[in-house]
Coordinates of C-alpha atoms in Angstrom, one line a residue:
X144 CA -23.5 -10.1 14.4
X145 CA -22.9 -9.2 18.0
X146 CA -24.2 -5.9 19.3
X147 CA -21.8 -3.0 20.0
X148 CA -22.8 -2.6 23.7
X149 CA -21.6 0.4 25.7
X150 CA -21.8 0.4 29.4
X151 CA -23.6 3.4 30.7
X152 CA -23.8 2.9 34.5
X153 CA -25.0 0.9 37.4
X154 CA -26.9 1.3 40.6
X155 CA -27.5 -1.1 43.5
X156 CA -30.6 0.4 45.2
X157 CA -30.9 -2.8 47.2
X158 CA -31.7 -4.9 44.2
X159 CA -28.2 -6.0 43.1
X160 CA -25.8 -4.6 40.6
X161 CA -28.4 -3.6 38.0
X162 CA -26.9 -1.9 34.9
X163 CA -27.8 0.0 31.7
X164 CA -26.1 -0.6 28.4
X165 CA -26.7 1.1 25.0
X166 CA -26.2 -0.4 21.7
X167 CA -23.9 2.0 19.8
X168 CA -25.2 0.9 16.4
X169 CA -29.0 0.8 16.9
X170 CA -29.5 3.0 20.0
X171 CA -31.4 0.3 21.7
X172 CA -31.2 0.2 25.6
X173 CA -30.4 -3.0 27.5
X174 CA -31.2 -3.3 31.2
X175 CA -30.3 -6.1 33.5
X176 CA -31.1 -6.8 37.1
X177 CA -32.5 -9.5 39.4
X178 CA -35.4 -11.4 37.7
X179 CA -38.9 -10.9 38.9
X180 CA -39.8 -14.4 40.2
X181 CA -42.8 -14.1 42.4
X182 CA -45.7 -15.7 40.6
X183 CA -48.2 -13.2 42.0
X184 CA -46.1 -10.3 40.8
X185 CA -45.6 -11.8 37.3
X186 CA -49.4 -12.4 37.1
X187 CA -49.9 -8.6 37.2
X188 CA -47.8 -8.0 34.1
X189 CA -50.3 -7.4 31.3
X190 CA -48.0 -7.7 28.3
X191 CA -45.3 -10.1 29.1
X192 CA -44.8 -12.2 25.9
X193 CA -43.4 -15.6 25.6
X194 CA -39.6 -15.6 25.9
X195 CA -39.6 -12.2 27.7
X196 CA -38.1 -11.9 31.2
X197 CA -39.1 -9.1 33.7
X198 CA -36.3 -7.7 35.8
X199 CA -36.3 -5.4 38.9
X200 CA -34.1 -2.3 38.9
X201 CA -34.1 0.8 41.1
X202 CA -35.8 3.8 39.7
X203 CA -32.7 6.0 39.9
X204 CA -30.8 3.6 37.6
X205 CA -33.3 4.7 34.8
X206 CA -33.2 8.3 35.8
X207 CA -29.4 8.5 35.9
X208 CA -28.3 6.2 33.1
X209 CA -30.8 5.7 30.4
X210 CA -30.1 8.0 27.3
X211 CA -31.9 11.3 27.3
X212 CA -33.1 13.1 24.3
X213 CA -32.9 10.4 21.7
X214 CA -33.4 13.1 18.9
X215 CA -30.5 15.2 20.2
X216 CA -28.5 16.7 17.3
X217 CA -24.8 16.4 17.5
X218 CA -23.1 19.7 17.9
X219 CA -20.1 19.8 15.6
X220 CA -17.2 22.1 16.4
X221 CA -14.9 23.6 13.7
X222 CA -11.2 23.5 14.5
X223 CA -11.1 27.1 15.8
X224 CA -13.9 26.3 18.3
X225 CA -12.1 23.1 19.3
X226 CA -8.8 24.9 19.8
X227 CA -10.8 27.5 21.9
X228 CA -11.6 24.8 24.4
X229 CA -7.9 24.6 25.3
X230 CA -7.8 28.3 25.9
X231 CA -10.9 28.4 28.2
X232 CA -10.8 25.3 30.3
X233 CA -10.4 26.1 34.1
X234 CA -8.5 23.3 35.7
X235 CA -8.1 20.1 33.7
X236 CA -8.0 18.7 30.1
X237 CA -7.7 15.0 29.8
X238 CA -7.5 12.8 26.6
X239 CA -8.0 9.2 25.9
X240 CA -6.2 8.1 22.7
X241 CA -7.1 4.6 21.4
X242 CA -6.2 4.8 17.7
X243 CA -3.4 2.8 15.9
X244 CA -2.5 5.6 13.6
X245 CA -3.3 9.2 12.7
X246 CA -3.1 10.1 9.0
X247 CA -2.2 13.7 10.0
X248 CA 1.0 12.5 11.8
X249 CA 2.1 10.5 8.8
X250 CA 2.1 13.7 6.6
X251 CA 4.7 15.5 8.8
X252 CA 8.4 15.9 8.4
X253 CA 8.8 14.7 12.0
X254 CA 7.1 11.3 11.2
X255 CA 9.4 10.8 8.2
X256 CA 12.4 11.7 10.4
X257 CA 11.2 9.1 13.0
X258 CA 10.7 6.4 10.4
X259 CA 14.2 7.0 8.9
X260 CA 16.2 7.5 12.1
X261 CA 14.1 6.3 15.0
X262 CA 14.3 9.7 16.7
X263 CA 13.0 13.3 16.2
X264 CA 14.4 16.8 16.7
X265 CA 11.2 18.1 18.2
X266 CA 10.5 21.9 18.1
X267 CA 8.9 23.4 21.2
X268 CA 8.1 26.7 19.6
X269 CA 4.9 25.9 17.6
X270 CA 1.5 27.4 18.6
X271 CA 0.3 24.2 20.3
X272 CA 3.4 24.1 22.5
X273 CA 3.0 27.8 23.4
X274 CA -0.7 27.3 24.3
X275 CA -0.1 24.2 26.5
X276 CA 2.8 25.7 28.2
X277 CA 0.9 28.8 29.0
X278 CA -1.9 26.7 30.6
X279 CA 0.3 24.4 32.7
X280 CA 2.3 27.3 34.0
X281 CA -0.9 28.5 35.5
X282 CA -1.3 25.3 37.4
X283 CA -3.8 23.7 35.0
X284 CA -3.5 20.0 34.4
X285 CA -3.1 18.6 30.8
X286 CA -3.1 14.8 30.9
X287 CA -3.6 11.9 28.5
X288 CA -3.7 8.1 28.4
X289 CA -2.6 6.5 25.1
X290 CA -3.5 2.9 24.3
X291 CA -0.7 0.8 22.8
X292 CA -0.9 -2.4 20.9
X293 CA 1.4 -5.4 21.3
X294 CA 3.5 -5.0 19.2
X295 CA 3.1 -1.2 19.0
X296 CA 2.4 0.3 15.6
X297 CA 4.8 2.8 14.1
X298 CA 2.3 5.6 14.8
X299 CA 2.2 4.6 18.5
X300 CA 6.0 4.5 18.7
X301 CA 6.1 7.9 17.1
X302 CA 3.8 9.3 19.8
X303 CA 5.7 7.6 22.5
X304 CA 8.7 9.6 21.2
X305 CA 6.7 12.7 21.0
X306 CA 5.7 12.3 24.7
X307 CA 9.2 13.6 25.7
X308 CA 8.5 16.9 24.1
X309 CA 4.9 17.3 25.4
X310 CA 6.0 16.2 28.9
X311 CA 8.4 19.2 28.8
X312 CA 5.4 21.4 28.2
X313 CA 3.9 20.3 31.5
X314 CA 1.6 17.4 30.1
X315 CA 1.3 14.2 32.1
X316 CA 1.3 11.4 29.6
X317 CA 0.7 7.8 30.5
X318 CA 0.3 4.6 28.5
X319 CA -1.8 1.4 28.7
X320 CA -1.5 -1.8 26.8
X321 CA -4.7 -2.4 24.7
X322 CA -5.2 -5.8 26.3
X323 CA -5.6 -4.0 29.7
X324 CA -7.9 -1.4 28.1
X325 CA -10.1 -4.1 26.8
X326 CA -10.1 -5.8 30.2
X327 CA -11.2 -2.4 31.7
X328 CA -13.9 -2.2 29.0
X329 CA -12.6 1.3 27.9
X330 CA -14.3 2.4 24.7
X331 CA -12.5 2.7 21.4
X332 CA -12.9 6.4 21.3
X333 CA -10.7 9.4 21.0
X334 CA -11.9 12.1 23.3
X335 CA -10.9 15.1 25.3
X336 CA -12.7 15.8 28.7
X337 CA -12.5 19.4 29.9
X338 CA -13.1 20.3 33.6
X339 CA -15.2 17.1 34.1
X340 CA -17.9 19.3 32.5
X341 CA -17.8 18.8 28.8
X342 CA -16.3 16.4 26.3
X343 CA -14.9 16.8 22.8
X344 CA -15.1 13.5 20.8
X345 CA -12.8 13.3 17.8
X346 CA -14.4 11.6 14.8
X347 CA -12.3 9.9 12.0
X348 CA -13.0 8.4 8.7
X349 CA -11.9 5.0 7.5
X350 CA -8.6 6.4 6.4
X351 CA -7.8 7.7 9.8
X352 CA -8.3 11.4 8.9
X353 CA -9.9 13.7 11.5
X354 CA -13.4 14.5 10.1
X355 CA -14.9 16.6 12.9
X356 CA -15.2 17.1 16.6
X357 CA -18.5 16.6 18.5
X358 CA -19.1 18.6 21.6
X359 CA -20.9 16.6 24.3
X360 CA -22.4 18.3 27.4
X361 CA -25.1 15.8 28.3
X362 CA -24.5 15.1 32.0
X363 CA -24.8 11.4 31.8
X364 CA -22.2 11.2 29.0
X365 CA -19.9 13.5 30.8
X366 CA -20.1 11.3 33.9
X367 CA -19.4 8.2 31.7
X368 CA -16.3 9.8 30.4
X369 CA -15.2 10.8 33.8
X370 CA -15.6 7.1 35.0
X371 CA -13.5 6.1 31.9
X372 CA -10.9 8.6 32.8
X373 CA -10.6 7.4 36.4
X374 CA -10.2 3.8 35.3
X375 CA -7.7 4.5 32.6
X376 CA -5.6 6.9 34.7
X377 CA -5.5 4.5 37.6
X378 CA -4.0 1.7 35.5
X379 CA -1.9 3.6 33.0
X380 CA 1.9 3.8 33.4
X381 CA 3.9 7.1 33.0
X382 CA 5.4 7.1 29.5
X383 CA 9.0 7.0 30.8
X384 CA 8.4 3.8 32.6
X385 CA 6.4 2.4 29.7
X386 CA 9.1 3.2 27.2
X387 CA 11.7 1.7 29.4
X388 CA 9.8 -1.5 29.8
X389 CA 9.3 -1.7 26.1
X390 CA 13.0 -1.3 25.4
X391 CA 13.8 -4.0 28.0
X392 CA 11.4 -6.4 26.2
X393 CA 12.9 -6.0 22.8

């Protein structure tokens, strides 16, 4: 079975585009770079076994991008702590949504209304709306990129409809086709990035229920999510244009 490789980062250092990957399943680290070819150099390697290849990478690649603290324990937030992040961020909250459905959505009256009628009479007076509106009115940015399948799932169409309400709160919501997300090598993760300083990774069970939220503050991981954000945001389309294109193609 193929490894679940996650791109950590790259560095040139005059030796080509050397990179570090991490196997999401095993935790093993994969490094690639220009091969060591000089026979005198190879002769100095004491433990090079048959079938192994030596590569040359800049030192900063390993310093910056190899995983730190392999025994780090995940810090799990309860829902109150998670909500607190939306109250205390300083300038930006950005989300990547990659899921095809959310079980919590399907348990709501608004979801049933959407399935039955194709539209929703959204309320803008619930606590989430009040919180986000209070933050964006202070000039803070709340943004998200939603990945959409072709054809979209019912849950994705529901959230595209929901974007009208959240946009009215001051959120900037954009969409990206999954095929483009795969081309950009975006991870299949659901995560909030706050102030480019910490990340909150939402973790779901096999039935698409939210199980818990992991707080991530490790600098290399936060940088990785920042790189993901920049790539996704650059290629994503504002939800109004995305919805219009989707309607034109039907």
